[in-house]
PDB file of C-alpha atoms in Angstrom:
ATOM      1  CA  ASP A1381      24.052   6.199 -36.892  1.00  0.00           C
ATOM      2  CA  ALA A1382      24.192   9.713 -34.887  1.00  0.00           C
ATOM      3  CA  GLY A1383      21.315   9.905 -32.350  1.00  0.00           C
ATOM      4  CA  VAL A1384      20.547  12.915 -30.171  1.00  0.00           C
ATOM      5  CA  ILE A1385      23.424  15.375 -29.700  1.00  0.00           C
ATOM      6  CA  GLN A1386      23.267  17.729 -26.942  1.00  0.00           C
ATOM      7  CA  SER A1387      25.617  19.906 -25.585  1.00  0.00           C
ATOM      8  CA  PRO A1388      27.474  20.903 -23.557  1.00  0.00           C
ATOM      9  CA  ARG A1389      27.062  17.521 -21.272  1.00  0.00           C
ATOM     10  CA  HIS A1390      27.887  19.849 -18.274  1.00  0.00           C
ATOM     11  CA  GLU A1391      27.295  23.076 -17.168  1.00  0.00           C
ATOM     12  CA  VAL A1392      28.107  24.826 -13.931  1.00  0.00           C
ATOM     13  CA  THR A1393      27.533  28.829 -13.531  1.00  0.00           C
ATOM     14  CA  GLU A1394      26.215  30.951 -11.161  1.00  0.00           C
ATOM     15  CA  MET A1395      22.825  32.280 -10.645  1.00  0.00           C
ATOM     16  CA  GLY A1396      21.903  35.353 -12.656  1.00  0.00           C
ATOM     17  CA  GLN A1397      23.612  34.040 -15.930  1.00  0.00           C
ATOM     18  CA  GLU A1398      22.153  33.177 -19.148  1.00  0.00           C
ATOM     19  CA  VAL A1399      22.176  29.310 -19.935  1.00  0.00           C
ATOM     20  CA  THR A1400      22.033  27.941 -23.181  1.00  0.00           C
ATOM     21  CA  LEU A1401      21.105  24.389 -23.955  1.00  0.00           C
ATOM     22  CA  ARG A1402      21.375  22.814 -27.281  1.00  0.00           C
ATOM     23  CA  CYS A1403      20.165  19.832 -29.393  1.00  0.00           C
ATOM     24  CA  LYS A1404      20.570  18.581 -32.913  1.00  0.00           C
ATOM     25  CA  PRO A1405      17.926  15.849 -33.415  1.00  0.00           C
ATOM     26  CA  ILE A1406      18.035  12.707 -35.362  1.00  0.00           C
ATOM     27  CA  SER A1407      18.304  13.245 -39.072  1.00  0.00           C
ATOM     28  CA  GLY A1408      14.706  12.894 -40.444  1.00  0.00           C
ATOM     29  CA  HIS A1409      12.833  13.316 -37.074  1.00  0.00           C
ATOM     30  CA  ASN A1410      10.597  16.389 -37.221  1.00  0.00           C
ATOM     31  CA  SER A1411       9.370  16.254 -33.497  1.00  0.00           C
ATOM     32  CA  LEU A1412      11.523  17.490 -30.841  1.00  0.00           C
ATOM     33  CA  PHE A1413      10.861  17.702 -26.860  1.00  0.00           C
ATOM     34  CA  TRP A1414      12.739  19.150 -23.867  1.00  0.00           C
ATOM     35  CA  TYR A1415      12.310  17.562 -20.775  1.00  0.00           C
ATOM     36  CA  ARG A1416      13.849  17.864 -17.100  1.00  0.00           C
ATOM     37  CA  GLN A1417      14.691  15.409 -15.037  1.00  0.00           C
ATOM     38  CA  THR A1418      15.279  15.665 -11.381  1.00  0.00           C
ATOM     39  CA  MET A1419      15.018  13.450  -8.079  1.00  0.00           C
ATOM     40  CA  MET A1420      11.892  15.075  -6.754  1.00  0.00           C
ATOM     41  CA  ARG A1421       9.654  15.474 -10.096  1.00  0.00           C
ATOM     42  CA  GLY A1422      11.433  12.929 -12.287  1.00  0.00           C
ATOM     43  CA  LEU A1423      10.882  13.463 -16.108  1.00  0.00           C
ATOM     44  CA  GLU A1424       9.029  16.126 -16.915  1.00  0.00           C
ATOM     45  CA  LEU A1425       7.990  17.869 -20.576  1.00  0.00           C
ATOM     46  CA  LEU A1426       9.008  21.318 -21.066  1.00  0.00           C
ATOM     47  CA  ILE A1427       8.005  21.933 -24.497  1.00  0.00           C
ATOM     48  CA  TYR A1428       7.550  20.325 -27.925  1.00  0.00           C
ATOM     49  CA  PHE A1429       7.802  21.239 -31.536  1.00  0.00           C
ATOM     50  CA  ASN A1430       6.385  19.552 -34.887  1.00  0.00           C
ATOM     51  CA  ASN A1431       7.913  20.567 -37.754  1.00  0.00           C
ATOM     52  CA  ASN A1432       9.784  23.449 -36.011  1.00  0.00           C
ATOM     53  CA  VAL A1433       6.648  25.258 -34.840  1.00  0.00           C
ATOM     54  CA  PRO A1434       6.187  25.083 -30.624  1.00  0.00           C
ATOM     55  CA  ILE A1435       3.330  23.026 -29.922  1.00  0.00           C
ATOM     56  CA  ASP A1436       2.609  22.997 -26.534  1.00  0.00           C
ATOM     57  CA  ASP A1437       4.910  25.033 -23.913  1.00  0.00           C
ATOM     58  CA  SER A1438       2.638  24.217 -20.567  1.00  0.00           C
ATOM     59  CA  GLY A1439       5.208  22.909 -19.237  1.00  0.00           C
ATOM     60  CA  MET A1440       7.535  25.547 -19.335  1.00  0.00           C
ATOM     61  CA  PRO A1441       8.095  26.554 -15.474  1.00  0.00           C
ATOM     62  CA  GLU A1442       8.776  30.171 -16.022  1.00  0.00           C
ATOM     63  CA  ASP A1443       9.286  33.311 -18.273  1.00  0.00           C
ATOM     64  CA  ARG A1444      12.684  32.576 -17.583  1.00  0.00           C
ATOM     65  CA  PHE A1445      12.624  29.518 -19.894  1.00  0.00           C
ATOM     66  CA  SER A1446      12.655  30.059 -23.762  1.00  0.00           C
ATOM     67  CA  ALA A1447      13.015  27.458 -26.375  1.00  0.00           C
ATOM     68  CA  LYS A1448      13.516  27.563 -30.040  1.00  0.00           C
ATOM     69  CA  MET A1449      13.920  25.726 -33.183  1.00  0.00           C
ATOM     70  CA  PRO A1450      15.164  27.599 -36.107  1.00  0.00           C
ATOM     71  CA  ASN A1451      15.536  24.857 -38.205  1.00  0.00           C
ATOM     72  CA  ALA A1452      15.139  21.072 -38.332  1.00  0.00           C
ATOM     73  CA  SER A1453      18.278  20.478 -37.274  1.00  0.00           C
ATOM     74  CA  PHE A1454      18.737  22.607 -33.971  1.00  0.00           C
ATOM     75  CA  SER A1455      17.256  23.589 -30.950  1.00  0.00           C
ATOM     76  CA  THR A1456      17.852  25.697 -27.875  1.00  0.00           C
ATOM     77  CA  LEU A1457      16.815  25.756 -24.539  1.00  0.00           C
ATOM     78  CA  LYS A1458      17.541  29.076 -22.822  1.00  0.00           C
ATOM     79  CA  ILE A1459      17.275  29.995 -19.346  1.00  0.00           C
ATOM     80  CA  GLN A1460      17.731  33.871 -18.314  1.00  0.00           C
ATOM     81  CA  PRO A1461      18.143  34.682 -15.312  1.00  0.00           C
ATOM     82  CA  SER A1462      19.180  31.092 -14.063  1.00  0.00           C
ATOM     83  CA  GLU A1463      18.599  30.318 -10.421  1.00  0.00           C
ATOM     84  CA  PRO A1464      19.761  27.351  -8.318  1.00  0.00           C
ATOM     85  CA  ARG A1465      16.507  25.756  -8.352  1.00  0.00           C
ATOM     86  CA  ASP A1466      17.120  25.326 -12.100  1.00  0.00           C
ATOM     87  CA  SER A1467      19.797  22.676 -11.550  1.00  0.00           C
ATOM     88  CA  ALA A1468      18.786  19.377 -13.046  1.00  0.00           C
ATOM     89  CA  VAL A1469      19.761  17.041 -15.937  1.00  0.00           C
ATOM     90  CA  TYR A1470      17.884  18.374 -19.140  1.00  0.00           C
ATOM     91  CA  PHE A1471      17.002  16.139 -21.972  1.00  0.00           C
ATOM     92  CA  CYS A1472      16.124  16.619 -25.625  1.00  0.00           C
ATOM     93  CA  ALA A1473      14.528  13.925 -27.581  1.00  0.00           C
ATOM     94  CA  SER A1474      13.439  13.990 -30.953  1.00  0.00           C
ATOM     95  CA  SER A1475      10.779  11.422 -32.979  1.00  0.00           C
ATOM     96  CA  PHE A1476       9.331  10.972 -36.330  1.00  0.00           C
ATOM     97  CA  LEU A1477       5.776  13.244 -36.414  1.00  0.00           C
ATOM     98  CA  GLY A1478       2.590  11.140 -35.593  1.00  0.00           C
ATOM     99  CA  GLN A1479       0.919   8.319 -33.716  1.00  0.00           C
ATOM    100  CA  ASN A1480       2.962   5.540 -32.189  1.00  0.00           C
ATOM    101  CA  GLN A1481       6.428   7.236 -32.792  1.00  0.00           C
ATOM    102  CA  PRO A1482       8.991   6.382 -30.033  1.00  0.00           C
ATOM    103  CA  GLN A1483      11.193   9.297 -28.948  1.00  0.00           C
ATOM    104  CA  HIS A1484      14.960   8.640 -28.962  1.00  0.00           C
ATOM    105  CA  PHE A1485      16.762  10.615 -26.214  1.00  0.00           C
ATOM    106  CA  GLY A1486      20.117  12.459 -26.147  1.00  0.00           C
ATOM    107  CA  ASP A1487      22.368  12.302 -23.082  1.00  0.00           C
ATOM    108  CA  GLY A1488      21.296  15.507 -21.286  1.00  0.00           C
ATOM    109  CA  THR A1489      22.950  18.244 -19.969  1.00  0.00           C
ATOM    110  CA  ARG A1490      23.721  18.290 -16.616  1.00  0.00           C
ATOM    111  CA  LEU A1491      23.110  21.908 -15.380  1.00  0.00           C
ATOM    112  CA  SER A1492      24.213  23.252 -11.960  1.00  0.00           C
ATOM    113  CA  ILE A1493      23.464  26.526 -10.839  1.00  0.00           C
ATOM    114  CA  LEU A1494      25.459  28.058  -8.034  1.00  0.00           C
TER     115      LEU A1494
ATOM    116  CA  GLY B 187      -4.605  14.889 -13.773  1.00  0.00           C
ATOM    117  CA  GLU B 188      -4.340  11.355 -14.938  1.00  0.00           C
ATOM    118  CA  SER B 189      -0.646  10.058 -14.756  1.00  0.00           C
ATOM    119  CA  VAL B 190       1.522   7.059 -15.204  1.00  0.00           C
ATOM    120  CA  GLY B 191       2.747   5.736 -12.083  1.00  0.00           C
ATOM    121  CA  LEU B 192       4.972   2.409 -11.004  1.00  0.00           C
ATOM    122  CA  HIS B 193       4.032  -0.039  -8.433  1.00  0.00           C
ATOM    123  CA  LEU B 194       7.897  -1.014  -7.253  1.00  0.00           C
ATOM    124  CA  PRO B 195      10.206   1.728  -6.919  1.00  0.00           C
ATOM    125  CA  THR B 196      13.421  -0.379  -6.659  1.00  0.00           C
ATOM    126  CA  LEU B 197      13.517  -4.307  -7.681  1.00  0.00           C
ATOM    127  CA  SER B 198      16.482  -6.314  -6.739  1.00  0.00           C
ATOM    128  CA  VAL B 199      17.065 -10.001  -8.491  1.00  0.00           C
ATOM    129  CA  GLN B 200      20.126 -12.464  -8.630  1.00  0.00           C
ATOM    130  CA  GLU B 201      21.764 -12.864 -11.907  1.00  0.00           C
ATOM    131  CA  GLY B 202      19.995 -15.529 -14.274  1.00  0.00           C
ATOM    132  CA  ASP B 203      16.661 -14.909 -12.673  1.00  0.00           C
ATOM    133  CA  ASN B 204      13.554 -13.317 -14.431  1.00  0.00           C
ATOM    134  CA  SER B 205      12.849  -9.938 -13.367  1.00  0.00           C
ATOM    135  CA  ILE B 206       9.157  -8.210 -13.675  1.00  0.00           C
ATOM    136  CA  ILE B 207       8.446  -4.666 -13.465  1.00  0.00           C
ATOM    137  CA  ASN B 208       5.438  -3.039 -13.051  1.00  0.00           C
ATOM    138  CA  CYS B 209       3.352  -0.093 -14.383  1.00  0.00           C
ATOM    139  CA  ALA B 210      -0.331   1.191 -13.762  1.00  0.00           C
ATOM    140  CA  TYR B 211      -1.489   3.656 -15.985  1.00  0.00           C
ATOM    141  CA  SER B 212      -4.615   5.448 -15.670  1.00  0.00           C
ATOM    142  CA  ASN B 213      -5.836   7.162 -19.097  1.00  0.00           C
ATOM    143  CA  SER B 214      -7.958   4.983 -21.003  1.00  0.00           C
ATOM    144  CA  ALA B 215      -7.603   6.851 -24.085  1.00  0.00           C
ATOM    145  CA  SER B 216      -3.553   6.024 -24.400  1.00  0.00           C
ATOM    146  CA  ASP B 217      -2.980   3.822 -26.977  1.00  0.00           C
ATOM    147  CA  TYR B 218       0.753   3.268 -26.945  1.00  0.00           C
ATOM    148  CA  PHE B 219       3.181   2.331 -24.323  1.00  0.00           C
ATOM    149  CA  ILE B 220       7.325   2.324 -24.306  1.00  0.00           C
ATOM    150  CA  TRP B 221       9.379   1.150 -21.937  1.00  0.00           C
ATOM    151  CA  TYR B 222      12.744   2.985 -21.480  1.00  0.00           C
ATOM    152  CA  LYS B 223      15.686   2.099 -19.792  1.00  0.00           C
ATOM    153  CA  GLN B 224      17.909   4.512 -18.002  1.00  0.00           C
ATOM    154  CA  GLU B 225      21.514   4.317 -17.139  1.00  0.00           C
ATOM    155  CA  SER B 226      23.395   6.258 -15.059  1.00  0.00           C
ATOM    156  CA  GLY B 227      24.791   9.403 -16.559  1.00  0.00           C
ATOM    157  CA  LYS B 228      22.705   8.771 -20.052  1.00  0.00           C
ATOM    158  CA  GLY B 229      19.406   9.382 -21.422  1.00  0.00           C
ATOM    159  CA  PRO B 230      16.487   7.081 -21.446  1.00  0.00           C
ATOM    160  CA  GLN B 231      17.083   4.173 -24.041  1.00  0.00           C
ATOM    161  CA  PHE B 232      14.065   2.670 -25.842  1.00  0.00           C
ATOM    162  CA  ILE B 233      13.646  -0.966 -25.018  1.00  0.00           C
ATOM    163  CA  ILE B 234      10.397  -1.970 -26.664  1.00  0.00           C
ATOM    164  CA  ASP B 235       6.964  -0.823 -27.367  1.00  0.00           C
ATOM    165  CA  ILE B 236       3.476  -2.068 -27.545  1.00  0.00           C
ATOM    166  CA  ARG B 237      -0.213  -0.345 -29.373  1.00  0.00           C
ATOM    167  CA  SER B 238      -3.234  -0.768 -27.461  1.00  0.00           C
ATOM    168  CA  ASN B 239      -4.316  -3.267 -29.987  1.00  0.00           C
ATOM    169  CA  MET B 240      -1.891  -5.850 -28.669  1.00  0.00           C
ATOM    170  CA  ASP B 241      -1.721  -7.385 -25.439  1.00  0.00           C
ATOM    171  CA  LYS B 242       1.979  -8.745 -25.736  1.00  0.00           C
ATOM    172  CA  ARG B 243       5.040  -8.038 -27.441  1.00  0.00           C
ATOM    173  CA  GLN B 244       8.403  -9.825 -27.529  1.00  0.00           C
ATOM    174  CA  GLY B 245      11.649  -8.755 -27.993  1.00  0.00           C
ATOM    175  CA  GLN B 246      15.175  -9.729 -27.335  1.00  0.00           C
ATOM    176  CA  ARG B 247      15.093 -10.989 -23.695  1.00  0.00           C
ATOM    177  CA  VAL B 248      12.240  -8.626 -22.809  1.00  0.00           C
ATOM    178  CA  THR B 249       8.364  -9.034 -23.294  1.00  0.00           C
ATOM    179  CA  VAL B 250       5.846  -6.099 -22.629  1.00  0.00           C
ATOM    180  CA  LEU B 251       2.330  -7.088 -21.544  1.00  0.00           C
ATOM    181  CA  LEU B 252      -0.440  -5.097 -21.650  1.00  0.00           C
ATOM    182  CA  ASN B 253      -3.876  -5.327 -19.695  1.00  0.00           C
ATOM    183  CA  LYS B 254      -6.167  -2.931 -20.853  1.00  0.00           C
ATOM    184  CA  THR B 255      -8.683  -4.266 -18.585  1.00  0.00           C
ATOM    185  CA  VAL B 256      -6.773  -3.037 -15.529  1.00  0.00           C
ATOM    186  CA  LYS B 257      -4.679  -0.239 -16.720  1.00  0.00           C
ATOM    187  CA  HIS B 258      -1.580  -2.578 -16.099  1.00  0.00           C
ATOM    188  CA  LEU B 259       1.698  -2.371 -18.210  1.00  0.00           C
ATOM    189  CA  SER B 260       4.426  -4.917 -17.595  1.00  0.00           C
ATOM    190  CA  LEU B 261       8.082  -5.643 -18.613  1.00  0.00           C
ATOM    191  CA  GLN B 262       9.719  -8.812 -18.198  1.00  0.00           C
ATOM    192  CA  ILE B 263      13.387  -9.475 -18.545  1.00  0.00           C
ATOM    193  CA  ALA B 264      14.412 -12.997 -18.852  1.00  0.00           C
ATOM    194  CA  ALA B 265      17.921 -14.430 -17.619  1.00  0.00           C
ATOM    195  CA  THR B 266      18.439 -10.860 -16.337  1.00  0.00           C
ATOM    196  CA  GLN B 267      22.537 -10.069 -16.529  1.00  0.00           C
ATOM    197  CA  PRO B 268      24.372  -7.257 -14.354  1.00  0.00           C
ATOM    198  CA  GLY B 269      23.866  -4.948 -17.430  1.00  0.00           C
ATOM    199  CA  ASP B 270      20.462  -5.037 -17.050  1.00  0.00           C
ATOM    200  CA  SER B 271      20.764  -2.773 -13.843  1.00  0.00           C
ATOM    201  CA  ALA B 272      19.217   0.433 -14.531  1.00  0.00           C
ATOM    202  CA  VAL B 273      16.073   2.687 -14.001  1.00  0.00           C
ATOM    203  CA  TYR B 274      13.106   1.465 -16.097  1.00  0.00           C
ATOM    204  CA  PHE B 275      10.183   3.850 -16.945  1.00  0.00           C
ATOM    205  CA  CYS B 276       6.955   3.146 -18.669  1.00  0.00           C
ATOM    206  CA  ALA B 277       5.573   6.087 -20.938  1.00  0.00           C
ATOM    207  CA  GLU B 278       2.192   6.459 -22.450  1.00  0.00           C
ATOM    208  CA  ASN B 279       1.375   8.178 -25.495  1.00  0.00           C
ATOM    209  CA  MET B 280      -1.017  10.847 -24.899  1.00  0.00           C
ATOM    210  CA  ARG B 281      -2.891  12.867 -27.846  1.00  0.00           C
ATOM    211  CA  GLU B 282      -3.715  16.240 -27.836  1.00  0.00           C
ATOM    212  CA  ASN B 283      -5.828  17.800 -29.873  1.00  0.00           C
ATOM    213  CA  GLY B 284      -4.687  21.050 -31.880  1.00  0.00           C
ATOM    214  CA  SER B 285      -5.704  23.278 -34.541  1.00  0.00           C
ATOM    215  CA  GLY B 286      -3.335  21.196 -36.851  1.00  0.00           C
ATOM    216  CA  GLY B 287      -4.610  18.229 -36.157  1.00  0.00           C
ATOM    217  CA  SER B 288      -3.658  15.748 -33.351  1.00  0.00           C
ATOM    218  CA  ASN B 289      -0.361  16.084 -31.376  1.00  0.00           C
ATOM    219  CA  TYR B 290       0.980  13.345 -29.434  1.00  0.00           C
ATOM    220  CA  LYS B 291       3.240  13.487 -26.061  1.00  0.00           C
ATOM    221  CA  LEU B 292       4.425  10.730 -23.721  1.00  0.00           C
ATOM    222  CA  THR B 293       3.829  10.704 -20.261  1.00  0.00           C
ATOM    223  CA  PHE B 294       6.537   9.103 -18.004  1.00  0.00           C
ATOM    224  CA  GLY B 295       6.205   7.210 -14.778  1.00  0.00           C
ATOM    225  CA  LYS B 296       8.647   7.625 -12.286  1.00  0.00           C
ATOM    226  CA  GLY B 297      10.642   4.794 -12.940  1.00  0.00           C
ATOM    227  CA  THR B 298      11.773   1.764 -10.920  1.00  0.00           C
ATOM    228  CA  LEU B 299      15.419   1.144 -10.051  1.00  0.00           C
ATOM    229  CA  LEU B 300      16.393  -2.874 -10.998  1.00  0.00           C
ATOM    230  CA  THR B 301      19.703  -3.731  -9.641  1.00  0.00           C
ATOM    231  CA  VAL B 302      20.984  -7.424 -10.527  1.00  0.00           C
ATOM    232  CA  ASN B 303      23.257  -9.345  -7.822  1.00  0.00           C
ATOM    233  CA  PRO B 304      25.965 -11.453  -9.301  1.00  0.00           C
TER     234      PRO B 304
END
């Protein structure tokens, strides 16, 4: 079975550039989550969607970060302009909506901003 | 704010021994807990979950124990193997009340690195 698919797996770019991370959730799942993982802060929830609608974006660090979910099978996380401190691994996860539903993670995008 | 934390950041065991990874949570309203395993270069992988109306749940070589009195969660791995070496995270499911009803999100602990020595 196809799991959560993220692209690209690795991204290296210079500061100031726009970065777009992509996620395809597991088919049938209707909740989608974006996380950022760093050694210093661990795994942080950035934003999540239920039925393609953003529910809680309180974890989005700054206005430079934005996320969209135009349909049930695709979501993007965009950083514009990027800064070196944005360097991290970004994970997407999906689940069925509701209580007691485990989230399933993709293998992440390792982002390096030079 | 309330958070999930781990007692031990690292754990080293001999192959074949049993491993116990501990986790403390502080939100008494949390009603669902999950253990994840993360290997290098990969995303967290679901291992086992438990609802708050249970105190023990068993899977293949893994057992999760929940003590709601002291807000403690543990993961036991039987006959630990080299392939079990990874970072293990506990996560608690928290409910948010919104205009559309209840929404749920996970809060993760900082992780425990398990190293299995041959």
